[in-house]
Short mmCIF file of C-alpha atoms and ligand atoms in Angstrom, two decimals:
data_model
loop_
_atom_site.label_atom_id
_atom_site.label_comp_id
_atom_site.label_asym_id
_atom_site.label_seq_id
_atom_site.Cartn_x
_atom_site.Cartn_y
_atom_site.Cartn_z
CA UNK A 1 10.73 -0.12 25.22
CA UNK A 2 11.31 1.05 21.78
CA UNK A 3 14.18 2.58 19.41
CA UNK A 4 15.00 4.64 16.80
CA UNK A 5 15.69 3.49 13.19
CA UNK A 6 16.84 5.92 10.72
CA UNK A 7 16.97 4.29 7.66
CA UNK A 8 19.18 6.30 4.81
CA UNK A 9 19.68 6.98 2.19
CA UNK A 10 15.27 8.57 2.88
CA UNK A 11 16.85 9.88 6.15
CA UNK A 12 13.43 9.03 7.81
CA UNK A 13 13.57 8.35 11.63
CA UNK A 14 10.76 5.17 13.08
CA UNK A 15 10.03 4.02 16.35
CA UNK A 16 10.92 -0.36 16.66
CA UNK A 17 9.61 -2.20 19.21
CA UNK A 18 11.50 -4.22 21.51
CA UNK A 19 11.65 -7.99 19.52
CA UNK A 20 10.35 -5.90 16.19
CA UNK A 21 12.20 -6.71 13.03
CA UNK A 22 13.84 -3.92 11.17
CA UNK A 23 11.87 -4.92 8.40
CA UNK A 24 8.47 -5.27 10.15
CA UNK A 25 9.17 -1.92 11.69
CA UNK A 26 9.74 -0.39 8.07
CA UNK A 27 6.90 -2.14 6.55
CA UNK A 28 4.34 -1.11 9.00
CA UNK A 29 5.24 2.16 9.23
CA UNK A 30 5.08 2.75 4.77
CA UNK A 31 8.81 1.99 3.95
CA UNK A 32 9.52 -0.57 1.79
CA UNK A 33 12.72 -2.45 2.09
CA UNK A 34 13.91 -5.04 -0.46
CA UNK A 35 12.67 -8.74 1.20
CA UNK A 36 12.10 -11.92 -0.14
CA UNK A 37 12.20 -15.24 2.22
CA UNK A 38 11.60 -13.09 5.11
CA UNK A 39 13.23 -15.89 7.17
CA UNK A 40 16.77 -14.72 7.08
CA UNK A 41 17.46 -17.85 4.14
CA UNK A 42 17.84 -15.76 0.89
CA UNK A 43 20.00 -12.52 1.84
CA UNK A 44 17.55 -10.11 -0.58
CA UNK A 45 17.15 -8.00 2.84
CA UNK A 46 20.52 -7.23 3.70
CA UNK A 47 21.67 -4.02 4.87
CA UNK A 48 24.54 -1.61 6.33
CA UNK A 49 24.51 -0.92 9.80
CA UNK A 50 26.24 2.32 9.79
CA UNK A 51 25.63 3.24 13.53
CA UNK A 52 24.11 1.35 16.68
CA UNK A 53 24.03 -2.50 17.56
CA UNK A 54 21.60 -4.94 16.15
CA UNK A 55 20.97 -8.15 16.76
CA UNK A 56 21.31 -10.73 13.74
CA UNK A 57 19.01 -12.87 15.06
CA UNK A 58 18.21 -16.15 12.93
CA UNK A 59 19.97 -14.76 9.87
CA UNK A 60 21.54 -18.13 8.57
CA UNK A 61 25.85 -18.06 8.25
CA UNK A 62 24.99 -18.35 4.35
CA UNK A 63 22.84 -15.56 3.96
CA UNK A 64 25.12 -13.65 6.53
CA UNK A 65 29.09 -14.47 6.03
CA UNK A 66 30.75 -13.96 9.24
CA UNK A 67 33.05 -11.20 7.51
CA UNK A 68 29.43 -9.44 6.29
CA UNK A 69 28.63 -9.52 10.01
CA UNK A 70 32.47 -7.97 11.04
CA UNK A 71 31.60 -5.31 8.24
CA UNK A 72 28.61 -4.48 10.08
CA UNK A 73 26.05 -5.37 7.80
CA UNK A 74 22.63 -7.59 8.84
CA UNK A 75 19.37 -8.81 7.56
CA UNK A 76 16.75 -6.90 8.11
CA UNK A 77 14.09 -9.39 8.46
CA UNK A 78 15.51 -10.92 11.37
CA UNK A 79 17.71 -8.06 12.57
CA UNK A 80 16.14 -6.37 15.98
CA UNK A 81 17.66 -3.70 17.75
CA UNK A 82 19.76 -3.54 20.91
CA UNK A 83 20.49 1.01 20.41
CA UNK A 84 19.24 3.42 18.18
CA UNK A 85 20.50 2.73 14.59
CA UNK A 86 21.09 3.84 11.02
CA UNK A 87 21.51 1.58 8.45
CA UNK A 88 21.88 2.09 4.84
CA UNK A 89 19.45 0.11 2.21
CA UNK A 90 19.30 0.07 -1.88
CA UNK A 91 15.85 1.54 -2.32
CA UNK A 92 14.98 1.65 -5.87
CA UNK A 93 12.91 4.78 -7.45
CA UNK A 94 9.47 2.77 -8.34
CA UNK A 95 7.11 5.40 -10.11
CA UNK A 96 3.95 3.12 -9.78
CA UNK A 97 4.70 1.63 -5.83
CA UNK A 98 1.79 2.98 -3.78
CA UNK A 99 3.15 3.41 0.28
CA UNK A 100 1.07 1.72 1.93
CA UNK A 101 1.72 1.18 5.68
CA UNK A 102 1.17 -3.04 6.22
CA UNK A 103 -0.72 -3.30 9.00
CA UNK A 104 -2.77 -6.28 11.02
CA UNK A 105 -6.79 -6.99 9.90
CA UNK A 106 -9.04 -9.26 11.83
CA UNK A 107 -11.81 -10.61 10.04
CA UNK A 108 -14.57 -13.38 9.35
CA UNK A 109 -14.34 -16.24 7.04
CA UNK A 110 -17.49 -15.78 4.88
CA UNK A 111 -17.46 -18.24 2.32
CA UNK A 112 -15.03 -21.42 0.67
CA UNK A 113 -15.91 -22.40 -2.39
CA UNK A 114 -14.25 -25.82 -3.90
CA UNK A 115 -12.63 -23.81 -7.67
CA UNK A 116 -10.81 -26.97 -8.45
CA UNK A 117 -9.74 -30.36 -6.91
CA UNK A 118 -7.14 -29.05 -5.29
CA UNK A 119 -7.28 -25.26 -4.93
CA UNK A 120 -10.33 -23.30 -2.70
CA UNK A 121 -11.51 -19.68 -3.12
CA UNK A 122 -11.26 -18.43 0.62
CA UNK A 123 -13.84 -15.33 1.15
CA UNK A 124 -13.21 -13.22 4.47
CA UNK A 125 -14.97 -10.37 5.44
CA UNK A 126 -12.56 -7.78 6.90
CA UNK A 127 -13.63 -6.00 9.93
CA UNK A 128 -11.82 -3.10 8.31
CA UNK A 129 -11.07 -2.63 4.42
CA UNK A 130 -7.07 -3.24 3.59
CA UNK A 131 -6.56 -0.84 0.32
CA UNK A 132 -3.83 -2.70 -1.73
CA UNK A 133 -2.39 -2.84 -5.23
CA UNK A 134 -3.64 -5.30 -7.18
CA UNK A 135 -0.97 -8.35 -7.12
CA UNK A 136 -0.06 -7.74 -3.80
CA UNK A 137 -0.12 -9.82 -1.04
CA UNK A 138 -1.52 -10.59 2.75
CA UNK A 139 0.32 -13.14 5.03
CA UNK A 140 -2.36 -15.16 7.09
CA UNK A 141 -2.07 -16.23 10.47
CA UNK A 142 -3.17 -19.85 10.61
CA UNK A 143 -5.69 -20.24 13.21
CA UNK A 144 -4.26 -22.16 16.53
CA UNK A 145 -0.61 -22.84 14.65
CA UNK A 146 1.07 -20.14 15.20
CA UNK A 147 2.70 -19.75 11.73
CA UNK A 148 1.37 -17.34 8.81
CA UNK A 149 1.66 -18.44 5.42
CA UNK A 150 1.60 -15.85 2.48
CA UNK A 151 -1.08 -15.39 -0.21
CA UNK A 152 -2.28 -13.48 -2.82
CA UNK A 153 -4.83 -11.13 -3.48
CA UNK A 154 -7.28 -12.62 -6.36
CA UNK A 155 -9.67 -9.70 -5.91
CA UNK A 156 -9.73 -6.52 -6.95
CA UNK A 157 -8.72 -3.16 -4.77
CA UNK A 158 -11.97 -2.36 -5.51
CA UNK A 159 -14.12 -4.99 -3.61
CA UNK A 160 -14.92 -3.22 -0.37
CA UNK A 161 -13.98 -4.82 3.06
CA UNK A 162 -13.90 -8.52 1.28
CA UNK A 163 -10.82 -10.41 -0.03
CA UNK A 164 -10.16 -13.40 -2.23
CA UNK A 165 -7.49 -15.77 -1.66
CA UNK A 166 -7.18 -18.91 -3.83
CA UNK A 167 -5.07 -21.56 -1.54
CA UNK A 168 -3.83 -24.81 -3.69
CA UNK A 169 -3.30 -27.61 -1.21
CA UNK A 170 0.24 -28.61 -0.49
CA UNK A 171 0.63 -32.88 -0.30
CA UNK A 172 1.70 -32.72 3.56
CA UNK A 173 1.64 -28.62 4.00
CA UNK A 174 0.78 -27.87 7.74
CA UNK A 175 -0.62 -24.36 6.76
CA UNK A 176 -2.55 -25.27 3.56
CA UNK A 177 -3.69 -28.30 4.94
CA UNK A 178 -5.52 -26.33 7.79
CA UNK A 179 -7.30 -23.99 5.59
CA UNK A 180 -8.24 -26.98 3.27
CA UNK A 181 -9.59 -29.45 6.23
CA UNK A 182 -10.60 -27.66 8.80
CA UNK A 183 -11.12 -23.83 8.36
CA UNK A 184 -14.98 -22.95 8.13
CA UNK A 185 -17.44 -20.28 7.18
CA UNK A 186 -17.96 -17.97 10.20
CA UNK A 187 -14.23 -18.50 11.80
CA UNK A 188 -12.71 -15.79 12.81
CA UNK A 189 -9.02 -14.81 11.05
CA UNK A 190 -6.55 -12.36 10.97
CA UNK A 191 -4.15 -11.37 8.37
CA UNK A 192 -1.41 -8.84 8.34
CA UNK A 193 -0.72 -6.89 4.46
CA UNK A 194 -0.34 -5.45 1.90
CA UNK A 195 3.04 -7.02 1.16
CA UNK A 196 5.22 -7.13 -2.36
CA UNK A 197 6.01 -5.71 -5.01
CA UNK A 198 4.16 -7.34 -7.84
CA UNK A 199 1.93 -4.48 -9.69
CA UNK A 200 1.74 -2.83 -12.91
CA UNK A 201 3.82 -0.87 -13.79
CA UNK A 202 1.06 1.54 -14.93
CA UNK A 203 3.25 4.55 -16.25
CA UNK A 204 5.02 2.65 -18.75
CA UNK A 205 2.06 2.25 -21.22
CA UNK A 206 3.31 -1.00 -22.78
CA UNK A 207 1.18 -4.17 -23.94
CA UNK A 208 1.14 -6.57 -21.13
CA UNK A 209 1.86 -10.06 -20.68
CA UNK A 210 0.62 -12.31 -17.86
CA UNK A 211 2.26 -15.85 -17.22
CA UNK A 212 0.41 -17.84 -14.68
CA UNK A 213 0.58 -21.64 -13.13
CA UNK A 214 -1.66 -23.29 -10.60
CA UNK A 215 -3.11 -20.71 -7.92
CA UNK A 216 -0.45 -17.90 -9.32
CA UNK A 217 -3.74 -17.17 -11.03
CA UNK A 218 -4.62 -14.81 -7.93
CA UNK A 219 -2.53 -11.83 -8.78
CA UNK A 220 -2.76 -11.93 -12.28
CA UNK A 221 -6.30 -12.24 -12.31
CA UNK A 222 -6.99 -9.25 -9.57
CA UNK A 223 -4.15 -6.92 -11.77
CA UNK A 224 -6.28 -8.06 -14.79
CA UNK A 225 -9.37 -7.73 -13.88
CA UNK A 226 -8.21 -3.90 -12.42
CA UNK A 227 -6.72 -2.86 -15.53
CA UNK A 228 -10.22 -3.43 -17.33
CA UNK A 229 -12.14 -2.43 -14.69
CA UNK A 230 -10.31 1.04 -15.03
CA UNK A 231 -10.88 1.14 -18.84
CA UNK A 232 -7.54 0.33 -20.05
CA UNK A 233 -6.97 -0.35 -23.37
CA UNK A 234 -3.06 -1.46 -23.77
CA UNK A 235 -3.18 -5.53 -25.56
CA UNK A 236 -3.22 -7.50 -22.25
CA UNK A 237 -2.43 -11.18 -22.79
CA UNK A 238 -2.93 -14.09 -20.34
CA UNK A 239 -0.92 -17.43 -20.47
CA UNK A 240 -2.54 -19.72 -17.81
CA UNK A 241 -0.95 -22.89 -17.58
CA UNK A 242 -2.57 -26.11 -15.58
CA UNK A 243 -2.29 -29.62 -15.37
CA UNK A 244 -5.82 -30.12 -16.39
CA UNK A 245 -9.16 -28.86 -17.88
CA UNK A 246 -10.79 -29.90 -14.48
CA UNK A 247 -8.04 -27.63 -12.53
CA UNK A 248 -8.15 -24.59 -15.11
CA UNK A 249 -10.93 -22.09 -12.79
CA UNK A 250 -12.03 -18.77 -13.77
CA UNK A 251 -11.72 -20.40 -17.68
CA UNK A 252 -15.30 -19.33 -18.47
CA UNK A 253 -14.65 -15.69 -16.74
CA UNK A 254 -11.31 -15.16 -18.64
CA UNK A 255 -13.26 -16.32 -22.15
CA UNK A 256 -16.13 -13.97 -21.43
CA UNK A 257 -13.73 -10.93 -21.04
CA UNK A 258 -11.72 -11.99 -23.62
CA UNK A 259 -15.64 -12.19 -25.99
CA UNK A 260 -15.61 -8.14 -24.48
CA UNK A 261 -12.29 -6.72 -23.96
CA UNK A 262 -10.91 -6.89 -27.56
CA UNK A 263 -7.48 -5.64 -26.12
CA UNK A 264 -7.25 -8.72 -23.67
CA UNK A 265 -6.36 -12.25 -25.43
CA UNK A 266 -6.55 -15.44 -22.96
CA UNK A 267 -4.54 -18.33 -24.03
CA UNK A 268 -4.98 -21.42 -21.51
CA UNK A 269 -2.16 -24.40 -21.65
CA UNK A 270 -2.89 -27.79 -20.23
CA UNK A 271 0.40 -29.70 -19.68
CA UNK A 272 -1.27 -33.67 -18.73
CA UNK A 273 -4.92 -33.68 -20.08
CA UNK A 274 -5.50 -36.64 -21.44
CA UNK A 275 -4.74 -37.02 -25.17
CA UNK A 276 -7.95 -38.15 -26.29
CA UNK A 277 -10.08 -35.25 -23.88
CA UNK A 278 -12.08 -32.69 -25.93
CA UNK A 279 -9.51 -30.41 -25.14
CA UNK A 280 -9.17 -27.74 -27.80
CA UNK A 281 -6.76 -25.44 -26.25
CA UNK A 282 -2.88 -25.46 -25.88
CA UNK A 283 -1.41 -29.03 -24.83
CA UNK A 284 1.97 -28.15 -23.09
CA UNK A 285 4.00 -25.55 -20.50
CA UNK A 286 3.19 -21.75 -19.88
CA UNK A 287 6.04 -20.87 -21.66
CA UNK A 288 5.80 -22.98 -24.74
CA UNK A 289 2.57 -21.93 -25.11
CA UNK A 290 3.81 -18.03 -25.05
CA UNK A 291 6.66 -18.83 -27.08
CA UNK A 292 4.41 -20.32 -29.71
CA UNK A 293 2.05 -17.59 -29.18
CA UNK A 294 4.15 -15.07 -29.66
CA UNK A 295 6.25 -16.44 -32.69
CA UNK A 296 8.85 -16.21 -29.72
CA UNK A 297 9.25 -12.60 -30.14
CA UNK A 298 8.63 -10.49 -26.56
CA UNK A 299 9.74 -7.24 -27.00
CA UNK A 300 8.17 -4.75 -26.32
CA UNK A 301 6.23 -5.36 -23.52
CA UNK A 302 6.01 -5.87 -19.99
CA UNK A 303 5.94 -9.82 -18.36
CA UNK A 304 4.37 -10.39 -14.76
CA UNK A 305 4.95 -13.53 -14.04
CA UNK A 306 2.93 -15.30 -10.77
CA UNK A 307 3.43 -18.91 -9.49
CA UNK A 308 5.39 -21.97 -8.69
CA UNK A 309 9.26 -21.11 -9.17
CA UNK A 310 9.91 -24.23 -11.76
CA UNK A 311 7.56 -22.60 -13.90
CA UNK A 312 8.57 -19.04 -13.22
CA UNK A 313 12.34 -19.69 -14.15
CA UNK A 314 11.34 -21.67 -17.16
CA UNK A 315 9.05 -18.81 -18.16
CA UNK A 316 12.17 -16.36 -17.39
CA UNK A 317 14.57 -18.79 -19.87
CA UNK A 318 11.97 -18.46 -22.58
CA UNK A 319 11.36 -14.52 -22.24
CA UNK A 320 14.87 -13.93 -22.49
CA UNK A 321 15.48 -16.06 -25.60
CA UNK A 322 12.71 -13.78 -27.32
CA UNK A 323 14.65 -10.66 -26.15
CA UNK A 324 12.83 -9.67 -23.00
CA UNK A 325 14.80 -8.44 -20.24
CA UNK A 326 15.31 -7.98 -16.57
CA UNK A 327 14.08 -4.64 -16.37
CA UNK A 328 10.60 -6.10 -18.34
CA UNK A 329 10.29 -9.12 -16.39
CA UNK A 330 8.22 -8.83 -12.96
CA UNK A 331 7.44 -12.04 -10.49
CA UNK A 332 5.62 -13.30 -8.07
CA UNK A 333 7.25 -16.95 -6.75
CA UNK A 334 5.19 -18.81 -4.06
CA UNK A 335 8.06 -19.45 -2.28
CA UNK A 336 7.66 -22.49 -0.04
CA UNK A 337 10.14 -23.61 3.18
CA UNK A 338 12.03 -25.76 0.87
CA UNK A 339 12.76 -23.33 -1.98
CA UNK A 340 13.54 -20.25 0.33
CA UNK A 341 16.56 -22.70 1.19
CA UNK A 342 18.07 -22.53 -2.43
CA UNK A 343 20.42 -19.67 -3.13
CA UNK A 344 18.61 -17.21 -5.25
CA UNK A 345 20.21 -16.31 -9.24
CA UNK A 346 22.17 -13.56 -9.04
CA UNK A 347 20.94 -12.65 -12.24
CA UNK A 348 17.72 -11.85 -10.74
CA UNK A 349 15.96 -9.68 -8.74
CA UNK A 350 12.63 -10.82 -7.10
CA UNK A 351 9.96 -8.52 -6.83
C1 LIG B 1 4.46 -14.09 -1.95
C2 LIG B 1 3.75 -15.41 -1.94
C3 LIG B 1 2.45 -15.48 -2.38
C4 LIG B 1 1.77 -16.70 -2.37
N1 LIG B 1 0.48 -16.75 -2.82
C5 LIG B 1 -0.15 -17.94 -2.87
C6 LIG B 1 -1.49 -18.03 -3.37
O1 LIG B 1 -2.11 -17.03 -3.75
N2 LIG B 1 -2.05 -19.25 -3.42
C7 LIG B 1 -1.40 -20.38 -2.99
O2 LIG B 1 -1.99 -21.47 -3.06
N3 LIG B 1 -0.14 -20.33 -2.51
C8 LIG B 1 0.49 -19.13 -2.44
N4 LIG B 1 1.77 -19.07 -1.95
C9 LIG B 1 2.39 -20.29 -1.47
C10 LIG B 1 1.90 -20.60 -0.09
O3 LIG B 1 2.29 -19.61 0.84
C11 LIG B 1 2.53 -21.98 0.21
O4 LIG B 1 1.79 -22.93 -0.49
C12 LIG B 1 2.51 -22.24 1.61
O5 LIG B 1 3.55 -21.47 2.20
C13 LIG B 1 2.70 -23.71 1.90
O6 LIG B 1 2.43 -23.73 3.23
P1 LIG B 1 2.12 -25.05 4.02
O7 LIG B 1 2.14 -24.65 5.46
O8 LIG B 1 0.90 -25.71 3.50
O9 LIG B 1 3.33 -25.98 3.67
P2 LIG B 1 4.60 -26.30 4.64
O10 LIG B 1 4.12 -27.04 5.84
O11 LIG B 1 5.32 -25.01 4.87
O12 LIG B 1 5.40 -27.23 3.72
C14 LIG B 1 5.17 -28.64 3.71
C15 LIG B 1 6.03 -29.31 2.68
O13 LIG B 1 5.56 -29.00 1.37
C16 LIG B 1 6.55 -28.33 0.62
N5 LIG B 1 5.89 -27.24 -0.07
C17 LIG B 1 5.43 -26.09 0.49
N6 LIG B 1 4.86 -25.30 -0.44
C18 LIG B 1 4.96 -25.97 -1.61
C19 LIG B 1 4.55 -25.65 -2.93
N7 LIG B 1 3.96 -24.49 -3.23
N8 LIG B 1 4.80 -26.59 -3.89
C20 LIG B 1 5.40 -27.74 -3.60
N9 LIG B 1 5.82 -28.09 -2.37
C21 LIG B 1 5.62 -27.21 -1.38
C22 LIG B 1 7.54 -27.80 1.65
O14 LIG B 1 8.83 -27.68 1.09
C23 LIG B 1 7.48 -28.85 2.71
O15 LIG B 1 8.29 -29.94 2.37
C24 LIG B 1 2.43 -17.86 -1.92
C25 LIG B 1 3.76 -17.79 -1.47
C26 LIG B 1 4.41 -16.57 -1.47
C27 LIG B 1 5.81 -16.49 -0.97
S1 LIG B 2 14.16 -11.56 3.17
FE1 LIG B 2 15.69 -11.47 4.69
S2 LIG B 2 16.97 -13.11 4.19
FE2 LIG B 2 15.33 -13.33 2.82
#
């Protein structure tokens, strides 16, 4: 059983499956919908229902006001159809968004390397090659759980039919605690991508600015690595905040292309290494260490910004006091359960 979804203002018609989401349905079949949470918590999905019934499914009351629902609008990650239906979603013109169709890919764990104390490098073998933007995203299916969890891509588009993911370990996370204790070379996975909207924006030929914390390295580091693969040669900077030196991975990759890429410049922060380490670097936050790197003084470029949301809004607060704006400012928040539960800044729109 199936019905039709014409979503306006593209006036293109898809098929949904009985129990499919209205976003799943538009994902999968190339149309991207504004999403966030994907668990009906943050409202970044909502929509107008101008014709047909949906059902509003676990949409919570404060992401979906009872007077929203009387005014016939719904969340389209949890909305599932009960007739036909049009609805009516804010799609925003994006000259550099790829469409590419999410689908579902099966494949075979092939290596897990230990990167730091706390964060693996998880190397599966795709049956079948997922093509991607670089700082996108897959959502994994955790074997025998029944829940996904999302992560991003740390390779390049370019690396055939394997992917990278770089998991941190969450104190107590059900999901990252599997991959960390008991997932094994050989396993068998599956995975369901590309999600997000985290990618260059290519066409506007601007210096770039990465801003990354913990295992928000992964997108940064695949975008990065693509741009120079590709030959660009816009001033690419890299602010990589962690704890310590013995959690900062990929340092002696990122100093190497820094040694041949004269247009890329890799600044590394350490906020609690020891005081009396042989630590030469930067000894603070992400964004103290771009606002001192930059003589706090942003415009002009572009900011992508990839990791835990502390550090993303603090990174936000310190862009925008050096004059760099929402329509400059790009990120990538590993949302967890508990933070999809906060309300999300008006000011801002996710990515
Ligand atoms: C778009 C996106 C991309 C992501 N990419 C990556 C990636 O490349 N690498 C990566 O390591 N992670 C990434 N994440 C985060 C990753 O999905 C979470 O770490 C994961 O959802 C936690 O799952 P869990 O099942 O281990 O924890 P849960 O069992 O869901 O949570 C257990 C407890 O830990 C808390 N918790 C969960 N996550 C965090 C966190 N990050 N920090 C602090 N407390 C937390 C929860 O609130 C809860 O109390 C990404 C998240 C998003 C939304
Ligand atoms: S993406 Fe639908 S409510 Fe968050």
């Amino acid at each position: 059983m199936s019905y039709e979804l014409t979503i306006e203002p593209l006036g293109q018609t898809i098929e949904v499956e009985e129990g499919q989401t209205i976003l799943d349905a538009s994902l999968r079949a190339g149309i991207w919908l504004p999403h966030a949470c994907c668990h009906g918590l943050c409202a970044t999905c909502k929509v107008q229902v101008l014709d047909g019934e949906v059902d509003h499914g676990e949409a919570s009351s404060f992401a979906l006001m009872d007077f929203e629902r009387t005014e016939g609008k719904t969340l389209a990650c949890c909305a599932r159809l009960e007739s036909d239906v049009t609805i009516e979603a804010e799609i925003e013109e994006e000259p550099d968004a790829e469409s590419i169709p999410v689908k579902d890919f099966p494949g075979t764990v092939k290596r897990i390397e230990q990167l730091t104390p706390t964060i693996k490098g998880i190397f599966v073998e795709l049956d079948e090659a997922i093509h991607f933007q670089a700082g996108q995203y897959i959502n994994l299916d955790i074997p025998g759980l029944g829940i996904s969890r999302a992560f991003s891509l740390a390779n390049v588009p370019s690396t055939g039919r394997e992917i990278e993911l770089n998991v941190r370990i969450v104190p107590g996370g059900t999901g990252t605690g599997y991959l960390h204790e008991k997932l094994a070379e050989g396993d068998r996975v599956k995975l369901s991508g590309p999600y997000g909207r985290f990618f260059v924006r290519k066409s506007a030929n601007v210096p770039l600015l990465f801003m990354a914390g913990g295992s928000g390295l992964s997108s940064p580091r695949s975008m990065i690595l693509d741009l120079l693969a590709e030959g660009s040669t816009l001033p690419i900077t890299l602010v990589y905040g962690q704890r310590s030196r013995a959690e900062l991975y990929y340092h002696d990759e990122f100093l190497a292309l820094a040694e041949t890429h004269p247009n890329f410049t890799y600044v590394p922060a350490l906020s609690d290494e020891p005081a009396d380490s042989a630590w030469q670097g930067f000894r603070g936050y992400v964004h103290e260490a771009a606002k001192a790197h930059f003589d706090n003084d942003f415009r002009g470029r572009k900011a992508y910004l990839c990791g835990p949301p502390m550090m993303i809004d603090a990174c936000i607060s310190t862009l925008m006091q050096g004059r760099l704006f929402e329509n400059d400012i790009y990120t990538e928040k590993f949302f967890s359960a508990a933070d999809a539960q906060q309300v999300r800044s008006p000011l801002f729109k996710r990515v």
